[in-house]
Each structure stands twice: as C-alpha cells, then as structure tokens.
Short mmCIF file of C-alpha atoms in Angstrom, two decimals:
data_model
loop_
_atom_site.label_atom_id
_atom_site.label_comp_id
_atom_site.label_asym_id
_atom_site.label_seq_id
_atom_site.Cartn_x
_atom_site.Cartn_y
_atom_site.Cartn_z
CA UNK V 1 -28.30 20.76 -17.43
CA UNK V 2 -30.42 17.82 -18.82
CA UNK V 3 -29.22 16.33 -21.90
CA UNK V 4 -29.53 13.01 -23.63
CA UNK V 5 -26.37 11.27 -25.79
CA UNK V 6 -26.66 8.45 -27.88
CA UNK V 7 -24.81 5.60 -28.50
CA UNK V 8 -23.73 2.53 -30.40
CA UNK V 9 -20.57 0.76 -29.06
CA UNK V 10 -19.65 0.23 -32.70
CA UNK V 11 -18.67 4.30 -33.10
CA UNK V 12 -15.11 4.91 -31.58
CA UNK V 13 -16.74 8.84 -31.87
CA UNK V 14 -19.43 7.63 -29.63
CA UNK V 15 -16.24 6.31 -27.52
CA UNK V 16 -14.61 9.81 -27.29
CA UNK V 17 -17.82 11.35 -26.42
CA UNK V 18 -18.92 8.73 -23.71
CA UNK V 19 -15.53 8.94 -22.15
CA UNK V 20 -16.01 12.94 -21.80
CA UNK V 21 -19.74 12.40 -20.16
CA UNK V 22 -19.22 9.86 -17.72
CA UNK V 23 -16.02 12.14 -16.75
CA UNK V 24 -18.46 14.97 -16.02
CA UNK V 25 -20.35 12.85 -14.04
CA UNK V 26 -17.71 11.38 -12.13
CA UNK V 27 -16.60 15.25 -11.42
CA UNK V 28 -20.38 15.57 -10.00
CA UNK V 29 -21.48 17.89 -12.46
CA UNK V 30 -25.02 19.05 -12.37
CA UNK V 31 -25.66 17.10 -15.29
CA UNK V 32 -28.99 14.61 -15.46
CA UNK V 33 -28.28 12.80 -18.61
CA UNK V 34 -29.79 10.34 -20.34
CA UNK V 35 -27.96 7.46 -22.46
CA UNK V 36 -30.38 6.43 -25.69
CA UNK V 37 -29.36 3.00 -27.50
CA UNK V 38 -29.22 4.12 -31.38
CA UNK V 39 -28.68 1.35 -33.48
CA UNK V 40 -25.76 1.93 -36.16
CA UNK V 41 -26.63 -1.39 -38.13
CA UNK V 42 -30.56 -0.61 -38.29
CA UNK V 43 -29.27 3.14 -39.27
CA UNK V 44 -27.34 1.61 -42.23
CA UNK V 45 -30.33 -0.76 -43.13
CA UNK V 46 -32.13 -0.06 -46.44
CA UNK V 47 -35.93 1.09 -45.85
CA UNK V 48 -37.03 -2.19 -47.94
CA UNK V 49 -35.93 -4.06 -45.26
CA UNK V 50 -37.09 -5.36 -41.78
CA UNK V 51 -35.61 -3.74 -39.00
CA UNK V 52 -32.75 -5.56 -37.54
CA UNK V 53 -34.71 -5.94 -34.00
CA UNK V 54 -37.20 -7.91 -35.73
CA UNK V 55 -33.96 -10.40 -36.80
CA UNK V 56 -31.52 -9.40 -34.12
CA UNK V 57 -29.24 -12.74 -34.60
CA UNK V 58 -25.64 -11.63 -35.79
CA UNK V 59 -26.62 -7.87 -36.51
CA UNK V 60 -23.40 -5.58 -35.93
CA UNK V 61 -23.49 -4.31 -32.13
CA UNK V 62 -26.93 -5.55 -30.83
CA UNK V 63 -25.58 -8.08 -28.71
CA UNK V 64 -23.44 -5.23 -27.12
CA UNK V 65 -26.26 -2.78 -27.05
CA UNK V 66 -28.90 -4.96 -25.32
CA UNK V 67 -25.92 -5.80 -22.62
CA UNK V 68 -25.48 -1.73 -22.39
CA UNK V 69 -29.22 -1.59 -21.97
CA UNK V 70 -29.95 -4.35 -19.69
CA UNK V 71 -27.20 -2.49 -17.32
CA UNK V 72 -28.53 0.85 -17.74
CA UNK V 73 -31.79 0.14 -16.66
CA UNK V 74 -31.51 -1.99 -13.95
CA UNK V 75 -27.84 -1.58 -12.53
CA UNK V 76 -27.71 2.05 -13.10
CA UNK V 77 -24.62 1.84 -10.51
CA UNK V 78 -22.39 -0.24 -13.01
CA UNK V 79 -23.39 1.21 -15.41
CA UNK V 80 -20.52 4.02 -16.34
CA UNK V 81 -17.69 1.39 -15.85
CA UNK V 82 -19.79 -1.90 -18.08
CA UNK V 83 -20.33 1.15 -20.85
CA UNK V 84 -16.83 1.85 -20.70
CA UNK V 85 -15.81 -1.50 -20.85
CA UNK V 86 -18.21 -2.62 -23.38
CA UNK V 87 -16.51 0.48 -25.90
CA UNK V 88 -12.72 -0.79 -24.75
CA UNK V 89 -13.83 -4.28 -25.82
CA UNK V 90 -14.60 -3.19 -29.42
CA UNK V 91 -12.08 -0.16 -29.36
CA UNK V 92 -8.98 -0.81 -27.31
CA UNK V 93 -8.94 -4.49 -27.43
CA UNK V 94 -9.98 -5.04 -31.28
CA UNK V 95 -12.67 -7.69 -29.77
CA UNK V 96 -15.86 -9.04 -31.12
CA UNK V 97 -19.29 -7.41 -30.02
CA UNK V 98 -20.95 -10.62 -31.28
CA UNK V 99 -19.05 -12.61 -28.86
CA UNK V 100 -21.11 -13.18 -25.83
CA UNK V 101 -18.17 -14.26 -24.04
CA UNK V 102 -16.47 -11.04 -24.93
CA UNK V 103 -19.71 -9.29 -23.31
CA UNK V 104 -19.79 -11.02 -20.58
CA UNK V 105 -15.86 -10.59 -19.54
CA UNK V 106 -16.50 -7.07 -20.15
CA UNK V 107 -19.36 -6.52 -18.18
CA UNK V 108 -17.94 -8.69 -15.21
CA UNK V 109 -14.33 -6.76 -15.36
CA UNK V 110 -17.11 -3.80 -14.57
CA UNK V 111 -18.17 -5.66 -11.68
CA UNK V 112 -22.22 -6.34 -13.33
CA UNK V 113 -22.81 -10.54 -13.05
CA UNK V 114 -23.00 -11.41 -16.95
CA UNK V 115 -25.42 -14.51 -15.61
CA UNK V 116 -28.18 -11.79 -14.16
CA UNK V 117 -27.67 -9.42 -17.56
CA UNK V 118 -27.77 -12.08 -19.83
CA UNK V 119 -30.93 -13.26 -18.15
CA UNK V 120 -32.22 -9.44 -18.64
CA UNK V 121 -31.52 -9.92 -22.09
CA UNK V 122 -33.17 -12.88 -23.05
CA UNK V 123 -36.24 -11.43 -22.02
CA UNK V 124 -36.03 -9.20 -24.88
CA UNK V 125 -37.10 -6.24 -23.04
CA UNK V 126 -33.49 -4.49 -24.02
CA UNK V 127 -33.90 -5.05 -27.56
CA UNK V 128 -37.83 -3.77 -27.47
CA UNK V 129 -35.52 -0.31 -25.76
CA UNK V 130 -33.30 -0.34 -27.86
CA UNK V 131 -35.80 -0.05 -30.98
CA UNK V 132 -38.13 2.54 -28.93
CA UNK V 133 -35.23 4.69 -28.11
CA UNK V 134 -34.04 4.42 -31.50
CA UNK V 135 -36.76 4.97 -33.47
CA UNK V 136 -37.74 8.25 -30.78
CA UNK V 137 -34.33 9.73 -32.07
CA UNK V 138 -34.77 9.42 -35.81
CA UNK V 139 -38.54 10.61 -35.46
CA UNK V 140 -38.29 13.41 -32.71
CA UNK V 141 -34.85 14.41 -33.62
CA UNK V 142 -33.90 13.24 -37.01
CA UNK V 143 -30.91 11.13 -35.72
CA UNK V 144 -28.76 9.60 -37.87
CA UNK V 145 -25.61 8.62 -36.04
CA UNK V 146 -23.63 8.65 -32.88
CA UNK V 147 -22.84 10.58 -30.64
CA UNK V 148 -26.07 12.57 -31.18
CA UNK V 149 -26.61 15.35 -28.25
CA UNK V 150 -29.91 16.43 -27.61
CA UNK V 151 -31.61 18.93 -25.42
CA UNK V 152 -35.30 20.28 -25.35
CA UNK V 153 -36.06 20.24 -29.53
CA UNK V 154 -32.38 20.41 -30.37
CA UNK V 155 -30.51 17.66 -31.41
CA UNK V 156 -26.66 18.06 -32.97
CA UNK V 157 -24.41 15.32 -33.74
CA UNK V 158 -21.15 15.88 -32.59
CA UNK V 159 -17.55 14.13 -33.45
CA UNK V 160 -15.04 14.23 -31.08
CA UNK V 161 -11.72 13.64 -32.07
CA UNK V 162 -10.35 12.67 -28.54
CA UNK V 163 -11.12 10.49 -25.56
CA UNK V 164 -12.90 11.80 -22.80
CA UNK V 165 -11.97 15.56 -23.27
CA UNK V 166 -14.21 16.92 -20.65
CA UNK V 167 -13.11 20.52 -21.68
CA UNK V 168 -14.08 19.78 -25.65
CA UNK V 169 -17.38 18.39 -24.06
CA UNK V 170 -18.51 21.74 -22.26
CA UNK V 171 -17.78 23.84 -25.24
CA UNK V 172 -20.03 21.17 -27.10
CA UNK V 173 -22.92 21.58 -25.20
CA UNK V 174 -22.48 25.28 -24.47
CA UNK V 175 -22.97 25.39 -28.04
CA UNK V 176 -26.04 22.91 -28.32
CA UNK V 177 -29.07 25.23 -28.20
CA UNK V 178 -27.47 27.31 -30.63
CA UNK V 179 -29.33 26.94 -33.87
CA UNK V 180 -27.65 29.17 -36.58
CA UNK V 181 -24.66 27.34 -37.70
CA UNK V 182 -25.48 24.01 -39.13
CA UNK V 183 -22.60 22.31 -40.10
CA UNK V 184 -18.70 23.59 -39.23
CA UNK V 185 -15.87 20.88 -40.18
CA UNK V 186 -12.19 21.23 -40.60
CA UNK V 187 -11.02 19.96 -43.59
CA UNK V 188 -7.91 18.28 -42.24
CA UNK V 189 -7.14 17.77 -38.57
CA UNK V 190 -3.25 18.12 -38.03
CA UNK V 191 -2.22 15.44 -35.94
#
C-alpha cells in the first residue's frame, strides 16, 4: 500500500499517528509511505498575509520542520528515530521547537549530526519543501491539518487518540478509499 501522512511536530495527533506508521514500518509492512511537511502556523495564517516561509524567523514549528525535512531527504536511515524525537521534544518533554539547541539534542539523541542538518538547513532547500509539499496538500487535496492520510485522489484527516496504535492505524487506512461517510466523531471519548 502507498500512502502519504502529513505532519507538523506541533500536533500531538500528528504524534499518535506518526508513532502508529513508523511502527508499521518497523514491523516491515508492505507499506511505501511518504512523510509531507504541512505547516500548522502557515495553515492558521490569514490569506492577507505573506506566507510564513517567506518570513520563517520565529514562526511556530518551522525550525522543527526544516530539521524533519533536512533528515528525511538526505538521511532517510535516521529518519524514523530524529521524527520521533523531534515530536517527544515538543510532546513528552514540554520543550521549545524554536530552540535550535533543543533540535539539535534531539536529532543527535537519534544518532543524525545536528552540525551536517543544520548545514542542510541553512541552505534553505528544506524550507523551499516544506512550502511545495505544503501548498501540494492544500491544492491537490484540500488539507487543512495534521495527520492528513492520503492515497490516489483521497485524502482524510484522521485523529488518533493514542500513541502508536498500529491496530487503530490499519482500520484507518482500510477505511481511506472509502468515500461515503464524511465526517464520524464521538461526542465524548470516555477515558
């Protein structure tokens, strides 16, 4: 199954989800997937505005993103553990995404050399990613948030309430090319 997943390590949703994928993968399923950078701060931007790539200094999870990106694309071996790491930083640990230092002991704990991805990232190829992939997913798919699962035409966002349920996952996406029920939400979630 191919399938692509967005993700902003701002969303603890996108967290749950994330958790549940690279699990799969880790399993070896059959599963070619591709991660897409969506950018929760440009998604929450008003339309009168510039996009927050074309002023990326202190926008909410950009620094974190372009560190996920930079990974992704040319350590695509570290990448499942820095993506984990870079959600436990924000998540688990209560740190600061804007902290470079925080990225950087993230992305080392994960075994990536924050020198070599901060040198990535000052190139600003990342960032011009991170606003191609997230502009794709708005225009193609009408994204608006994260974890957004898409396959072929069909895109569904998707909010998992636990970490790295791998069983909640393959109901998911047994359920993603099905097109007749729009929107189903509990009202309350007994915990």
């Amino acid at each position: 199954m191919k399938f692509g997943v967005t993700f902003d390590y701002l969303c603890p949703f996108a967290w749950n989800a994330h958790e549940a994928v690279l699990a799969g993968l880790a399993e070896g399923r059959p599963w070619k997937v591709d991660f897409l950078a969506f950018s929760l701060a440009q998604a929450h931007t008003s339309e009168d505005d510039p996009a927050v790539w074309y002023n990326p200094a202190g926008q909410s999870g950009l620094d974190a993103l372009q560190w996920g990106v930079a990974i992704r694309d040319h350590w695509p071996e570290l990448f499942g553990k820095a993506h984990s790491a870079l959600f436990a930083a924000r998540h688990q640990h209560g740190l600061d995404l804007k902290d470079t230092q925080v990225l950087a002991d993230a992305v080392s704990g994960a075994g990536c050399d924050p020198d070599e991805v901060a040198k990535v990232v000052s190139t600003g190829e990342p960032l011009c990613k991170i606003a191609g992939e997230h502009m794709m997913a708005v225009d193609q798919w009408m994204a608006f948030g994260v974890p957004t699962f898409i396959t072929g035409d069909q895109a569904v966002f998707i909010r998992f309430m636990e970490r790295g349920r791998l069983d909640d996952l393959d109901r998911a996406l047994q359920l993603l090319p099905w097109n007749r029920l729009n929107e189903y939400k509990h009202t309350t979630i007994p915990r």
